[in-house]
Structures are given as C-alpha cells and as structure tokens.
Coordinates of C-alpha atoms and ligand atoms in Angstrom, one line a residue:
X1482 CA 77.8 11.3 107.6
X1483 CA 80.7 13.5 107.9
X1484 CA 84.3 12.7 107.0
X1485 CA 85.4 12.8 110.6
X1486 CA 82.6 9.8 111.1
X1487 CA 83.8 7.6 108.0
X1488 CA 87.6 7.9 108.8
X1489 CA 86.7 6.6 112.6
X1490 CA 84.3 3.9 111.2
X1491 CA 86.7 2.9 109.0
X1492 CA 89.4 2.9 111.6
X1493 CA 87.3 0.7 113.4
X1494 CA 86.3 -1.7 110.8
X1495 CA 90.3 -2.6 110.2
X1496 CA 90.9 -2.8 114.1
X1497 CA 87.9 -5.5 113.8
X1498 CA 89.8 -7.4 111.3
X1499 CA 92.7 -7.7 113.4
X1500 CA 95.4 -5.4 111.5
X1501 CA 97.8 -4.4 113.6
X1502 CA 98.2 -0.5 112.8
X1503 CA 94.5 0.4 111.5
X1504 CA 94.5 4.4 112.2
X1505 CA 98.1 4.5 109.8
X1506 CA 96.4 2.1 107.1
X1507 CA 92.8 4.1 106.9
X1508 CA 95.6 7.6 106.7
X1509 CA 96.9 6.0 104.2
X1510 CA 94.5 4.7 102.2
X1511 CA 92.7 8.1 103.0
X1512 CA 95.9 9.7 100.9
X1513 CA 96.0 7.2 98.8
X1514 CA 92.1 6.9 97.1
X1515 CA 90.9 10.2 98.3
X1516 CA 94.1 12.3 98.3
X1517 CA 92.9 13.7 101.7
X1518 CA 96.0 13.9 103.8
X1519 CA 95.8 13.9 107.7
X1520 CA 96.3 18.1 107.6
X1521 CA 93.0 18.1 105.0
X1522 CA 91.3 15.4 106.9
X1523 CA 91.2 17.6 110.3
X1524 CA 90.4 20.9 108.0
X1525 CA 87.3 19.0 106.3
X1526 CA 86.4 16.6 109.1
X1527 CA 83.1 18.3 109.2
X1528 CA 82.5 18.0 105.2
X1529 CA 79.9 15.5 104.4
X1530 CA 80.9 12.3 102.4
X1531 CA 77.9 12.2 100.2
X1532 CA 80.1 14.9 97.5
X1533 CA 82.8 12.1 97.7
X1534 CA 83.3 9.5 95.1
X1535 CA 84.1 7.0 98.5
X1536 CA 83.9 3.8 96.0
X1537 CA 87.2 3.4 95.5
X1538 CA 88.4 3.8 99.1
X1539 CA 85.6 1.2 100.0
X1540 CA 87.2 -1.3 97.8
X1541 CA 90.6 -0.8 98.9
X1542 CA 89.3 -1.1 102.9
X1543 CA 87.4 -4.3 102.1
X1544 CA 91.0 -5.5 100.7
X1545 CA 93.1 -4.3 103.9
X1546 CA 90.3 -5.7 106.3
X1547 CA 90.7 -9.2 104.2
X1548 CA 94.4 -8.6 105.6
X1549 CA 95.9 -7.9 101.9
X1550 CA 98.9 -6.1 102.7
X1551 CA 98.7 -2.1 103.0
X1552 CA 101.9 -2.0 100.2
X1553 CA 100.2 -4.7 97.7
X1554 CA 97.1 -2.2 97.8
X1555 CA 99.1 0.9 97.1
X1556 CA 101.1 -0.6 94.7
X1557 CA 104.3 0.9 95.8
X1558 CA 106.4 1.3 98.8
X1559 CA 109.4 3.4 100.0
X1560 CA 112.6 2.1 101.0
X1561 CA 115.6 4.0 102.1
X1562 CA 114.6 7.7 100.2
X1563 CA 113.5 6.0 96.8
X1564 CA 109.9 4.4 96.3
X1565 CA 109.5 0.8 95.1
X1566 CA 106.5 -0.8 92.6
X1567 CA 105.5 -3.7 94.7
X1568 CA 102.4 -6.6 94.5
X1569 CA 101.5 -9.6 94.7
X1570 CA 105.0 -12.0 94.1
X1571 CA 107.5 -9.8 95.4
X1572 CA 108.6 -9.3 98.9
X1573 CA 107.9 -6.1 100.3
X1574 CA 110.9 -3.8 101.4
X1575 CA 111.2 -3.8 105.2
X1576 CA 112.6 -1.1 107.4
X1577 CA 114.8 -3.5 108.8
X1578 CA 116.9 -4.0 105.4
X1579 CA 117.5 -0.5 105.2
X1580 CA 120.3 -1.2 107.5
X1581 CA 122.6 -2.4 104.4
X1582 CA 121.9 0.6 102.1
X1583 CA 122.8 2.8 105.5
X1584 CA 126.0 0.8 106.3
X1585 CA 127.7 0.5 103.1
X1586 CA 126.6 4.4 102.6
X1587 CA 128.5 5.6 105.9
X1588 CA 131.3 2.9 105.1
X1589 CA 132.0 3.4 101.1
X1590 CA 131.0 6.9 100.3
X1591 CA 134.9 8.1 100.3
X1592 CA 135.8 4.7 98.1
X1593 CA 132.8 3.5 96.4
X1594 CA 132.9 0.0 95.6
X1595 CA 132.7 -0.6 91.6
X1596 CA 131.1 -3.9 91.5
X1597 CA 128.2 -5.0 93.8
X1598 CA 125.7 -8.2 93.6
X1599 CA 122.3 -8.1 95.2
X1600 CA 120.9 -12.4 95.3
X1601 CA 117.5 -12.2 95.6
X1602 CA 116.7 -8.7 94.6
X1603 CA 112.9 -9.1 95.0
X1604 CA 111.9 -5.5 93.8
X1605 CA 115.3 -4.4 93.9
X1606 CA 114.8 -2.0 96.5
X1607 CA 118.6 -3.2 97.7
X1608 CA 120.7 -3.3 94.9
X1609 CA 118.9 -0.1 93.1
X1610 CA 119.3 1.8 95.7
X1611 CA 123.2 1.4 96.3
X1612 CA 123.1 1.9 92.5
X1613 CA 121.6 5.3 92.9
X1614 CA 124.3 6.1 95.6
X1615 CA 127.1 5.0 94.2
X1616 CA 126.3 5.8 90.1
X1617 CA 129.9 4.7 89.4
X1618 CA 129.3 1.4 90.8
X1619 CA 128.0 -1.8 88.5
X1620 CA 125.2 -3.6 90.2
X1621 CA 123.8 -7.0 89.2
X1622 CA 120.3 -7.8 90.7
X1623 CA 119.7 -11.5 90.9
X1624 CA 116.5 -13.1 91.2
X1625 CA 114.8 -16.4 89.7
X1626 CA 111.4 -15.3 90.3
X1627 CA 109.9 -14.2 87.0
X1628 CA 107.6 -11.9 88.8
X1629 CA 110.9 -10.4 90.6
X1630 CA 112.1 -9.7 87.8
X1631 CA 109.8 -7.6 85.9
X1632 CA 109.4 -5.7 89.2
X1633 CA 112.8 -4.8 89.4
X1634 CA 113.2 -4.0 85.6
X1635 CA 110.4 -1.7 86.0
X1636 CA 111.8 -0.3 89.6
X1637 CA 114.8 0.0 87.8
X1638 CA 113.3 2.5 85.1
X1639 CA 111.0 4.3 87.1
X1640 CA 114.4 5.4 88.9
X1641 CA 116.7 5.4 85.9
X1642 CA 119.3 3.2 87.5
X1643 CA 121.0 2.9 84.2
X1644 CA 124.0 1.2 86.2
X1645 CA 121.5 -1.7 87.3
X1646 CA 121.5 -4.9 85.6
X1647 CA 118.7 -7.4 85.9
X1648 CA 119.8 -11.0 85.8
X1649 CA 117.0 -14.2 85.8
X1650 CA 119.5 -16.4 87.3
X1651 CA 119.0 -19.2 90.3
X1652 CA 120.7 -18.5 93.1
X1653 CA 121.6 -22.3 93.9
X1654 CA 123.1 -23.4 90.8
X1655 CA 126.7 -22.4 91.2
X1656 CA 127.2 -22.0 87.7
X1657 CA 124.8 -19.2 87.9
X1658 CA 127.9 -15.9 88.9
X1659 CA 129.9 -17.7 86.0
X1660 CA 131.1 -14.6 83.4
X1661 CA 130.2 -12.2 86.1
X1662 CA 133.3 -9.6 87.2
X1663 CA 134.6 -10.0 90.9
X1664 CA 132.4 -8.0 93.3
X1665 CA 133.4 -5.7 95.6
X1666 CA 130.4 -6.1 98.0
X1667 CA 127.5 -9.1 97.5
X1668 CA 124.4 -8.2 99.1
X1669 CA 121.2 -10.1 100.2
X1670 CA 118.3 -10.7 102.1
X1671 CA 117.5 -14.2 101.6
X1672 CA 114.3 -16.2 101.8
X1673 CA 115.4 -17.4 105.5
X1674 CA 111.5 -18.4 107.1
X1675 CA 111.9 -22.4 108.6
X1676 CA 110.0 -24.3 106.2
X1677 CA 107.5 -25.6 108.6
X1678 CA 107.3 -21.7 110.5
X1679 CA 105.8 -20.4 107.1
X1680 CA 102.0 -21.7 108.6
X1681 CA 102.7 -19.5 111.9
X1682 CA 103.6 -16.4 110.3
X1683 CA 101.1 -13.1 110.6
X1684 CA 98.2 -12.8 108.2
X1685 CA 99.4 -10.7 106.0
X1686 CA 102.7 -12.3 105.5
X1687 CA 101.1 -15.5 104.0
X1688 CA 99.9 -13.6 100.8
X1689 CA 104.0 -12.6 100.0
X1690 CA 105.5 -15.4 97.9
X1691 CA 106.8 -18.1 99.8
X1692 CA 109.4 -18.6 97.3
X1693 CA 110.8 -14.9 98.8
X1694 CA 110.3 -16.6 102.8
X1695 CA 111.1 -20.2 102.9
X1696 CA 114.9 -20.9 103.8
X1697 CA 114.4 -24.8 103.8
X1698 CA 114.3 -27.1 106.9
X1699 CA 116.5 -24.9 109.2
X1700 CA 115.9 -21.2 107.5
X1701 CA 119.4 -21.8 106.6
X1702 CA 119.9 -23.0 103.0
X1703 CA 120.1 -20.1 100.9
X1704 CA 123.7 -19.1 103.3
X1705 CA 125.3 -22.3 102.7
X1706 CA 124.3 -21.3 98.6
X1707 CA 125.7 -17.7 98.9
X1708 CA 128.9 -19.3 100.9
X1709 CA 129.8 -22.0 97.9
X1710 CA 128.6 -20.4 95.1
X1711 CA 128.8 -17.0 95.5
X1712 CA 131.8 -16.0 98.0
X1713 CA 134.3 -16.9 95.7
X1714 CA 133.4 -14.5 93.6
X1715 CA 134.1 -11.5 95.9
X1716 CA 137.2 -9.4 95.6
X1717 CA 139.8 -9.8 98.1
X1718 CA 139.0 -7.8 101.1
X1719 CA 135.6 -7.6 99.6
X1720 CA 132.3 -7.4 101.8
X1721 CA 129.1 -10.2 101.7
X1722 CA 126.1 -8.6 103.7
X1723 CA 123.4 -10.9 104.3
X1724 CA 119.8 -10.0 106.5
X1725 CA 119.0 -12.9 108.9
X1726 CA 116.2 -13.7 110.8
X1727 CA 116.3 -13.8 114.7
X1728 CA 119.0 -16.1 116.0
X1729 CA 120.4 -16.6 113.1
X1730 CA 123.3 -14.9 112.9
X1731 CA 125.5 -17.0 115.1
X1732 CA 124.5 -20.1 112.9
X1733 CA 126.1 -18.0 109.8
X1734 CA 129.0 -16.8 111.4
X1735 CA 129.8 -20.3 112.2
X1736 CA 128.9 -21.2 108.5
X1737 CA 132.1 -18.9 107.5
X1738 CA 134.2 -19.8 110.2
X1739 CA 137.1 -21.0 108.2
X1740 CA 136.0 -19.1 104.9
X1741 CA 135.9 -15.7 106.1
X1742 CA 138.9 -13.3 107.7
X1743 CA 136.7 -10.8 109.9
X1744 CA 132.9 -10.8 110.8
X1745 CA 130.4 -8.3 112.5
X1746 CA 127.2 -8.1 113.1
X1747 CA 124.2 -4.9 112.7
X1748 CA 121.3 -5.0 115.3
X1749 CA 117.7 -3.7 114.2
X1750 CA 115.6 -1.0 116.3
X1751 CA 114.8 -4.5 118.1
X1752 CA 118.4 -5.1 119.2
X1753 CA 118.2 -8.6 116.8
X1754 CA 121.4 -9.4 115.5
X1755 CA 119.7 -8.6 111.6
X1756 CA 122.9 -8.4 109.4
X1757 CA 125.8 -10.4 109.2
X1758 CA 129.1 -8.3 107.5
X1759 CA 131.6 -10.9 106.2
X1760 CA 135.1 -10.2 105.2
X1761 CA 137.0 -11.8 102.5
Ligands
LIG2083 N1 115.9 -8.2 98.3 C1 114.5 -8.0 98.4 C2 114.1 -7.3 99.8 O1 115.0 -7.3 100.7 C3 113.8 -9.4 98.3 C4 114.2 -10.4 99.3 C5 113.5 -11.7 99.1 O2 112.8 -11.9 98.1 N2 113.8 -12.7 100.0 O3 113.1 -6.8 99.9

C-alpha cells in the first residue's frame, strides 16, 4: 500500500467513528508519529508503507477513533503563541479563551497590570501566558485539582514563567485569596457546563474532567464564588474577566449588578457573548 492509500484509509476510519474533523486529526497524527507533514505527505504519497515503522501511528488512530481527544493523544496543545502539556484531567485550551490573553494584550500593553489571578488555571494556558506578556506582572494560578496543578507547574517550566505562581487552593472557600496582594485583573474560565447537560455533551468532551465542566444546577455557581470571594480582592478600577457559556452572560452581568461600576461583553467567531469584562 502506498502512503497516499493509508493516509485516505485512515481518514476514513476516523470519519467512521464519528469525529468531527478526521482529514486534520490523521494530518496531525501523520506529523505527530510519523513526522510526515502535509508538504512530505504529497512529495512521498507514492512511497510504500511497508519501510514505515506505522505501529505507533496505528495505536494513536485506534485512540482518536475511540474518540480520545486529538490534544490528550499529542500530549500538548497550543494556545495563544505558546504550547501547553495537556492529558487526561486537565481541560484542554480552547480557541475561544484566547479572547482574554488578546484583550488584556491590546488593552494593558502601554500600562501593564502588576498583579493578576487566573481561578481555575487548568494547564495554565491563561494565566502563563499573560505572564509571558507582561514579565513584570505577578500572576497566581489557582486550581484545586491536583492533576491541574502538576500540569501547570510543569507548563510553567517548560516556558520559564518565573513570574507564575502555582497555588492548590479551592476556589469556593473564601478564605482561600487570604494573604494574597490586591489584583489588578482576576481572570477565569470556570467549570460553567449545567450539571445535568454534562450527559449531552460531544464524545470527546466526556473524557475531560468533569470537575473542569460542571458549574452546578444552573452552570452558574462558580460566578457567584468569584463575585463573593474573589471580587474584593481586586484593585480599584481593577478588571474580573470571566469565559461563559452560551447565554450566560446576561445572567452574570445581572450577578454584578450592584457590585460592579461598568460591564462589557467579547463575542467569539460564533457571535456568543463568551466573556464578560467587569469593572471595579
Ligand atoms: N483555565 C483553563 C482553561 O481555560 C482551565 C479551565 C477549567 O478547568 N475550567 O483552559
């Protein structure tokens, strides 16, 4: 068989499983297990197979067409410019989140902030990367997961964000920002998945933690935890970004109503209104 043949049949085999994008996955997993590139593939599509080692690559297909997520098989994942160690027990970075890196870049690069929180860092794709921006800036990643954690300790060093600091702290416990200085901007993406919507989700979501999705009965109850615990600790005239899920962002705004002095909100490629921008 010819290389040409096995990347089709391949292609093929994941668009039988049901994944949603199988000609990117096989390209990458192509990259990724043979180091053949999409240039090299069309170059050696002729090549016979039977001088490849393919063993690998067939492993890593039969774990995609089980619908294990493309990033947990790679084992990392950009976000923004840098690239992220991810697996099983940490949410994967989403294009979508990339929004708050990109705002508070265009909005703070003249005045950087000096102290920023990212609750529920996950890998710490967030809060590292508006470390590496700003490296005057202080940034505490907070997360309770113990997988999170060592994630974002070792995303951390991979990426020498010396200015990073790695806290195992819960979220909901409002003793947790205690002894921490006053932020200039608190970041996060929350878990903020309906509790009983976590069934209906895609395939592939269901292997991600559900500790990183579920938001509680109404998606809703890690706001309320970043509105009492954690917006008092914000500088005055200090910024809380927060991701949302569809819909949600009204609900939020409306959560801050009387806490808050000025509100906007960013909308994704999909025109959903994804993050909320709160004003202390
Ligand atoms: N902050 C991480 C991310 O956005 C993880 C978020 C989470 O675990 N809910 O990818």
């Amino acid at each position: 068989m010819n290389l040409f043949t096995f990347y089709r049949n391949s292609i093929k085999t994941l668009s039988v499983a049901g994944c949603d994008s199988p000609e990117f996955d096989v390209q990458q997993l192509f990259d990724f297990c043979l180091k053949i590139n999409k240039t090299q593939l069309l170059l050696r599509a002729n090549e016979s197979i039977d001088n490849l080692d393919t063993s690998f690559f067939n492993e890593c297909l039969e774990k995609r067409k089980n619908r294990i997520p493309l990033q947990y098989i790679i084992g990392e994942w950009g976000f923004y410019k840098y690239n992220f160690k991810v697996g099983e027990g940490v949410l994967i970075p989403r294009p979508e989140t990339e929004l708050i890196p990109e705002y508070i870049y265009s909005k703070f690069q003249k005045e950087p902030p000096k102290v920023v929180y990212d609750i529920c860092t996950g890998t710490g794709c967030i809060g590292i990367t508006i470390a590496k921006l700003f490296p005057a800036c202080k940034v505490y990643c907070v997360d309770i997961s113990e997988t999170a954690i060592d994630y974002a300790t070792k995303n951390k060093e991979n990426l020498c964000a010396d200015n990073v600091t790695i806290l195992k702290k819960d979220m909901l416990d409002p003793t947790s920002p205690i002894g921490l200085p006053f932020a200039d901007i608190i970041i996060s993406n929350p878990p903020y998945i309906k509790s009983d919507e976590i069934s209906t989700l895609q395939q592939e979501v269901k292997y991600e933690p559900s500790l990183a999705l579920d938001g509680g009965e109404d998606g809703l109850m890690f706001y309320r935890a970043l509105k009492e615990n954690w917006f008092p600790f914000l500088n005055s005239n200090g910024l809380m970004i927060l991701e949302c899920g569809e819909n949600q962002a009204k609900d939020i705004l409306e959560m801050f109503l009387e806490t808050a002095k000025g509100a906007k909100f960013i909308k994704d490629g999909q025109d959903i209104d994804r993050i909320v921008v709160l004003k202390k």
